[in-house]
């Protein structure tokens, strides 16, 4: 069973930055795509970005692409999400996802993956 553990969330003021991390265990050579999505109370789930084993990143929210950046370190079994220029509307629970399936032309949104973590809270104050 693959487990995902997110970290790096917290409370920041508007304009601040955070770097989220998500590590999968046990080390599994079969993990292909990893990614992030977020959920805020009373709002629709929002897909953020996914990244392939080879490091190809796909951003599913054009409005976030300039402020958020996804990256991956396969040697550490970890995917990252750099959050910059945060605004109060970024307040949400951020989830990491991972999958072992192959054959995709590109990684789908992270909420479609077979595994997800418990989420890490990001709170941005004005």
XYZ file of N, CA, C and O in Angstrom:
504
model
N 0.837 -1.179 0.000
C 0.000 0.000 0.000
C 0.886 1.247 0.000
O 1.774 1.398 0.823
N 0.619 2.141 -0.919
C 1.374 3.385 -1.004
C 0.796 4.389 -0.015
O -0.421 4.573 0.064
N 1.677 5.019 0.738
C 1.259 6.086 1.647
C 1.899 7.390 1.208
O 3.062 7.421 0.812
N 1.126 8.457 1.315
C 1.610 9.782 0.959
C 1.546 10.670 2.186
O 0.535 10.686 2.897
N 2.598 11.417 2.410
C 2.647 12.298 3.575
C 3.016 13.696 3.117
O 4.119 13.934 2.615
N 2.043 14.635 3.277
C 2.308 16.028 2.922
C 2.871 16.786 4.113
O 2.578 16.460 5.267
N 3.622 17.832 3.816
C 4.123 18.719 4.861
C 4.401 20.083 4.238
O 4.369 20.225 3.011
N 4.662 21.055 5.103
C 5.043 22.371 4.621
C 3.957 23.420 4.684
O 4.209 24.594 4.424
N 2.732 23.008 5.008
C 1.664 23.991 5.122
C 1.853 24.875 6.340
O 2.713 24.633 7.188
N 1.030 25.916 6.433
C 1.119 26.809 7.573
C 0.328 28.067 7.339
O -0.474 28.147 6.400
N 0.546 29.045 8.211
C -0.132 30.330 8.119
C 0.865 31.398 7.707
O 1.925 31.522 8.323
N 0.513 32.142 6.671
C 1.381 33.204 6.180
C 0.541 34.429 5.869
O -0.677 34.338 5.685
N 1.199 35.559 5.782
C 0.521 36.767 5.354
C 0.513 36.852 3.832
O 1.353 36.228 3.157
N -0.424 37.617 3.319
C -0.503 37.807 1.873
C 0.840 38.295 1.338
O 1.499 39.136 1.951
N 1.222 37.739 0.210
C 2.509 38.059 -0.382
C 3.613 37.095 -0.010
O 4.690 37.110 -0.619
N 3.353 36.245 0.973
C 4.352 35.296 1.431
C 4.451 34.062 0.561
O 3.730 33.926 -0.444
N 5.347 33.168 0.950
C 5.608 31.947 0.196
C 5.637 30.742 1.117
O 5.940 30.865 2.313
N 5.333 29.606 0.548
C 5.453 28.323 1.229
C 5.927 27.289 0.224
O 5.661 27.425 -0.982
N 6.564 26.239 0.725
C 6.924 25.120 -0.142
C 6.367 23.851 0.475
O 6.760 23.459 1.578
N 5.451 23.247 -0.242
C 4.834 22.010 0.211
C 5.628 20.817 -0.302
O 6.169 20.851 -1.414
N 5.669 19.779 0.511
C 6.347 18.543 0.126
C 5.394 17.372 0.297
O 4.520 17.392 1.164
N 5.591 16.361 -0.510
C 4.795 15.135 -0.396
C 5.712 13.963 -0.717
O 6.237 13.872 -1.835
N 5.855 13.084 0.252
C 6.733 11.938 0.096
C 5.919 10.657 0.104
O 5.016 10.499 0.929
N 6.219 9.761 -0.824
C 5.505 8.481 -0.841
C 6.390 7.387 -0.261
O 7.605 7.389 -0.397
N 5.740 6.462 0.417
C 6.429 5.315 1.005
C 5.522 4.104 0.946
O 4.300 4.239 0.888
N 6.066 2.902 0.943
C 7.483 2.633 0.789
C 7.954 3.025 -0.610
O 7.120 3.259 -1.479
N 9.250 3.073 -0.772
C 9.740 3.452 -2.086
C 9.200 2.457 -3.106
O 9.268 1.261 -2.931
N 8.589 3.002 -4.135
C 7.906 2.142 -5.095
C 8.314 2.557 -6.499
O 8.005 3.647 -6.938
N 8.974 1.697 -7.196
C 9.442 2.030 -8.524
C 8.291 2.259 -9.508
O 8.508 2.799 -10.574
N 7.095 1.831 -9.109
C 5.984 1.892 -10.033
C 5.230 3.215 -10.015
O 4.322 3.396 -10.816
N 5.558 4.125 -9.091
C 4.867 5.413 -9.070
C 5.227 6.183 -10.321
O 6.402 6.382 -10.620
N 4.233 6.606 -11.059
C 4.464 7.346 -12.299
C 4.131 8.825 -12.085
O 5.000 9.635 -11.866
N 2.867 9.156 -12.063
C 2.466 10.555 -11.918
C 2.246 10.944 -10.462
O 1.770 10.127 -9.661
N 2.578 12.170 -10.141
C 2.277 12.769 -8.846
C 1.748 14.172 -9.094
O 1.970 14.746 -10.174
N 1.049 14.701 -8.113
C 0.506 16.040 -8.335
C -0.208 16.602 -7.126
O -0.220 15.982 -6.055
N -0.813 17.766 -7.328
C -1.466 18.493 -6.252
C -2.834 19.025 -6.687
O -3.017 19.430 -7.848
N -3.753 19.049 -5.736
C -5.011 19.757 -5.899
C -5.368 20.354 -4.545
O -4.739 20.034 -3.532
N -6.344 21.235 -4.516
C -6.714 21.870 -3.261
C -8.222 21.930 -3.101
O -8.962 21.906 -4.079
N -8.631 22.058 -1.861
C -10.055 22.129 -1.531
C -10.234 23.146 -0.417
O -9.636 23.014 0.660
N -11.035 24.156 -0.694
C -11.370 25.162 0.316
C -12.823 24.989 0.721
O -13.648 24.585 -0.110
N -13.173 25.292 1.958
C -14.569 25.151 2.402
C -15.508 25.960 1.532
O -15.268 27.134 1.263
N -16.565 25.325 1.068
C -17.570 26.015 0.275
C -17.180 26.280 -1.165
O -17.927 26.925 -1.906
N -16.019 25.796 -1.564
C -15.561 26.015 -2.946
C -15.346 24.689 -3.646
O -15.164 23.648 -3.017
N -15.340 24.752 -4.964
C -15.071 23.542 -5.746
C -13.611 23.125 -5.586
O -12.725 23.945 -5.394
N -13.399 21.823 -5.688
C -12.035 21.317 -5.714
C -11.320 21.916 -6.917
O -11.891 22.026 -8.008
N -10.083 22.282 -6.719
C -9.323 22.907 -7.797
C -8.046 22.114 -8.067
O -7.221 21.917 -7.173
N -7.931 21.666 -9.285
C -6.713 20.964 -9.690
C -5.596 21.989 -9.857
O -5.819 23.068 -10.400
N -4.391 21.624 -9.436
C -3.280 22.565 -9.539
C -2.296 22.115 -10.609
O -2.166 22.755 -11.647
N -1.601 21.022 -10.362
C -0.582 20.589 -11.317
C -0.245 19.127 -11.097
O -0.419 18.586 -10.004
N 0.249 18.495 -12.142
C 0.744 17.121 -12.082
C 2.115 17.078 -12.733
O 2.462 17.946 -13.548
N 2.870 16.023 -12.389
C 4.218 15.896 -12.942
C 4.535 14.422 -13.167
O 4.207 13.569 -12.340
N 5.144 14.147 -14.297
C 5.451 12.765 -14.656
C 6.749 12.309 -14.001
O 7.496 13.099 -13.419
N 7.020 11.022 -14.128
C 8.264 10.459 -13.595
C 9.474 11.151 -14.216
O 10.492 11.362 -13.566
N 9.330 11.541 -15.463
C 10.428 12.204 -16.149
C 10.508 13.690 -15.907
O 11.402 14.360 -16.442
N 9.571 14.231 -15.107
C 9.630 15.645 -14.757
C 8.818 16.575 -15.639
O 8.934 17.797 -15.526
N 7.988 16.011 -16.500
C 7.139 16.868 -17.341
C 5.970 17.375 -16.506
O 5.152 16.595 -16.009
N 5.874 18.695 -16.359
C 4.852 19.307 -15.511
C 3.672 19.781 -16.353
O 3.862 20.298 -17.453
N 2.493 19.588 -15.819
C 1.263 20.061 -16.461
C 0.487 20.857 -15.427
O 0.215 20.354 -14.337
N 0.147 22.096 -15.771
C -0.598 22.956 -14.866
C -2.048 22.994 -15.311
O -2.354 23.333 -16.456
N -2.952 22.646 -14.399
C -4.367 22.572 -14.728
C -5.116 23.838 -14.344
O -6.303 23.932 -14.613
N -4.438 24.766 -13.712
C -5.046 26.040 -13.364
C -4.147 27.139 -13.924
O -3.122 27.469 -13.327
N -4.554 27.691 -15.054
C -3.726 28.717 -15.685
C -3.508 29.913 -14.768
O -2.465 30.554 -14.814
N -4.496 30.181 -13.923
C -4.401 31.344 -13.050
C -3.334 31.174 -11.984
O -2.889 32.146 -11.385
N -2.918 29.925 -11.733
C -1.940 29.665 -10.687
C -0.539 29.457 -11.242
O 0.439 29.520 -10.493
N -0.426 29.207 -12.513
C 0.847 28.793 -13.100
C 1.959 29.800 -12.833
O 3.095 29.435 -12.595
N 1.689 31.043 -12.849
C 2.732 32.031 -12.646
C 3.188 32.148 -11.211
O 4.283 32.667 -10.940
N 2.384 31.657 -10.272
C 2.727 31.793 -8.846
C 3.117 30.466 -8.217
O 3.859 30.444 -7.239
N 2.612 29.368 -8.745
C 2.886 28.045 -8.178
C 3.787 27.259 -9.133
O 3.654 27.381 -10.350
N 4.672 26.449 -8.560
C 5.554 25.636 -9.385
C 5.687 24.247 -8.789
O 5.976 24.102 -7.601
N 5.491 23.240 -9.627
C 5.613 21.856 -9.187
C 6.974 21.317 -9.612
O 7.485 21.667 -10.679
N 7.544 20.481 -8.764
C 8.807 19.833 -9.096
C 8.853 18.484 -8.400
O 7.995 18.170 -7.567
N 9.872 17.708 -8.733
C 9.911 16.338 -8.222
C 11.355 15.904 -8.057
O 12.205 16.224 -8.894
N 11.623 15.162 -6.970
C 12.926 14.562 -6.742
C 12.702 13.060 -6.577
O 12.284 12.601 -5.509
N 12.953 12.305 -7.623
C 12.674 10.868 -7.577
C 13.572 10.138 -6.578
O 13.172 9.134 -5.993
N 14.783 10.649 -6.382
C 15.697 10.018 -5.431
C 15.166 10.113 -4.002
O 15.498 9.285 -3.152
N 14.333 11.138 -3.741
C 13.752 11.319 -2.408
C 12.286 10.926 -2.354
O 11.621 11.154 -1.346
N 11.775 10.349 -3.432
C 10.368 9.932 -3.508
C 9.423 11.095 -3.206
O 8.351 10.884 -2.618
N 9.775 12.289 -3.612
C 9.081 13.489 -3.155
C 8.689 14.395 -4.317
O 9.466 14.583 -5.260
N 7.476 14.948 -4.207
C 7.019 15.987 -5.111
C 6.836 17.259 -4.290
O 6.457 17.204 -3.115
N 7.121 18.388 -4.907
C 7.053 19.675 -4.227
C 6.063 20.595 -4.939
O 5.808 20.454 -6.135
N 5.554 21.551 -4.156
C 4.756 22.618 -4.745
C 5.199 23.923 -4.098
O 4.984 24.137 -2.902
N 5.842 24.764 -4.883
C 6.274 26.076 -4.416
C 5.132 27.055 -4.610
O 4.616 27.207 -5.728
N 4.736 27.704 -3.537
C 3.643 28.674 -3.563
C 4.227 30.058 -3.311
O 4.802 30.310 -2.247
N 4.067 30.951 -4.269
C 4.590 32.316 -4.146
C 3.465 33.333 -4.251
O 2.386 33.037 -4.777
N 3.731 34.534 -3.756
C 2.777 35.644 -3.841
C 1.392 35.197 -3.395
O 0.396 35.447 -4.085
N 1.340 34.572 -2.261
C 0.083 34.010 -1.782
C -0.926 35.101 -1.462
O -0.576 36.200 -1.011
N -2.192 34.784 -1.728
C -3.322 35.682 -1.457
C -4.333 34.923 -0.600
O -4.299 33.681 -0.555
N -5.222 35.646 0.088
C -6.195 34.956 0.948
C -7.007 33.883 0.234
O -7.363 32.869 0.851
N -7.286 34.070 -1.052
C -8.041 33.054 -1.788
C -7.284 31.741 -1.968
O -7.878 30.743 -2.397
N -6.007 31.733 -1.660
C -5.236 30.490 -1.723
C -5.429 29.636 -0.480
O -4.935 28.501 -0.420
N -6.120 30.147 0.512
C -6.391 29.384 1.727
C -7.191 28.140 1.387
O -8.270 28.220 0.791
N -6.640 26.981 1.740
C -7.277 25.710 1.394
C -6.491 24.565 2.023
O -5.388 24.762 2.541
N -7.080 23.402 1.920
C -6.364 22.165 2.254
C -5.746 21.648 0.955
O -6.457 21.455 -0.036
N -4.437 21.477 0.967
C -3.715 21.071 -0.236
C -3.410 19.581 -0.152
O -2.782 19.120 0.807
N -3.837 18.867 -1.178
C -3.675 17.423 -1.219
C -2.656 17.018 -2.284
O -2.607 17.592 -3.379
N -1.920 15.984 -1.944
C -1.003 15.359 -2.882
C -1.624 14.061 -3.392
O -2.318 13.363 -2.642
N -1.378 13.747 -4.641
C -1.853 12.492 -5.214
C -0.729 11.784 -5.949
O 0.247 12.414 -6.377
N -0.872 10.469 -6.089
C 0.114 9.671 -6.816
C -0.580 8.480 -7.468
O -1.639 8.034 -7.010
N 0.041 7.968 -8.526
C -0.562 6.833 -9.217
C 0.512 5.944 -9.811
O 1.634 6.396 -10.065
N 0.143 4.700 -10.045
C 1.083 3.739 -10.608
C 0.739 3.366 -12.047
O 1.480 2.624 -12.674
N -0.354 3.867 -12.545
C -0.755 3.479 -13.885
C 0.159 4.101 -14.933
O 0.756 5.147 -14.732
N 0.236 3.421 -16.035
C 1.049 3.888 -17.153
C 0.161 4.009 -18.391
O -1.010 3.633 -18.362
N 0.745 4.518 -19.445
C 0.011 4.590 -20.695
C -0.663 5.908 -20.961
O -1.233 6.118 -22.037
N -0.605 6.816 -19.976
C -1.171 8.144 -20.247
C -0.268 8.933 -21.178
O 0.953 8.888 -21.069
N -0.898 9.681 -22.065
C -0.112 10.582 -22.910
C 0.493 11.690 -22.055
O 1.599 12.168 -22.316
N -0.228 12.097 -21.053
C 0.259 13.061 -20.067
C -0.451 12.788 -18.750
O -1.521 12.169 -18.740
N 0.126 13.210 -17.665
C -0.470 12.958 -16.357
C -1.796 13.702 -16.232
O -1.865 14.898 -16.501
N -2.829 13.019 -15.773
C -4.114 13.677 -15.538
C -4.076 14.492 -14.252
O -3.071 14.479 -13.535
N -5.168 15.184 -13.935
C -5.222 15.933 -12.672
C -5.064 15.018 -11.464
O -5.484 13.860 -11.476
N -4.465 15.566 -10.402
C -4.065 14.748 -9.256
C -5.233 14.098 -8.538
O -5.065 13.030 -7.931
N -6.406 14.700 -8.553
C -7.539 14.089 -7.856
C -7.990 12.805 -8.531
O -8.767 12.039 -7.966
N -7.506 12.523 -9.732
C -7.858 11.300 -10.461
C -6.934 10.145 -10.079
O -7.175 9.012 -10.493
N -5.909 10.412 -9.303
C -4.934 9.388 -8.997
C -5.462 8.393 -7.975
O -6.397 8.687 -7.226
N -4.827 7.243 -7.922
C -5.291 6.194 -7.036
C -4.951 6.392 -5.580
O -5.592 5.802 -4.704
N -3.980 7.207 -5.286
C -3.563 7.444 -3.908
C -3.557 8.949 -3.630
O -3.230 9.749 -4.511
N -3.927 9.300 -2.403
C -3.847 10.694 -1.990
C -3.489 10.767 -0.517
O -3.753 9.836 0.255
N -2.898 11.899 -0.140
C -2.534 12.101 1.255
C -3.677 12.688 2.052
O -4.793 12.854 1.553
N -3.376 13.029 3.287
C -4.390 13.584 4.192
C -4.566 15.088 4.022
O -5.534 15.659 4.523
N -3.640 15.710 3.319
C -3.737 17.148 3.084
C -2.907 17.943 4.084
O -2.679 17.513 5.210
N -2.472 19.106 3.641
C -1.765 20.039 4.510
C -2.434 21.404 4.362
O -2.711 21.848 3.247
N -2.723 22.042 5.487
C -3.488 23.287 5.473
C -2.596 24.476 5.164
O -1.528 24.640 5.767
N -3.066 25.308 4.247
C -2.429 26.590 3.955
C -3.438 27.681 4.272
O -4.558 27.659 3.755
N -3.049 28.615 5.123
C -3.915 29.725 5.499
C -3.186 31.029 5.225
O -2.071 31.236 5.716
N -3.807 31.883 4.422
C -3.204 33.148 4.042
C -4.057 34.283 4.592
O -5.252 34.360 4.302
N -3.453 35.141 5.382
C -4.184 36.261 5.967
C -3.841 37.554 5.240
O -2.742 37.713 4.714
N -4.806 38.466 5.241
C -4.591 39.740 4.536
C -3.913 40.752 5.426
O -3.764 40.548 6.627
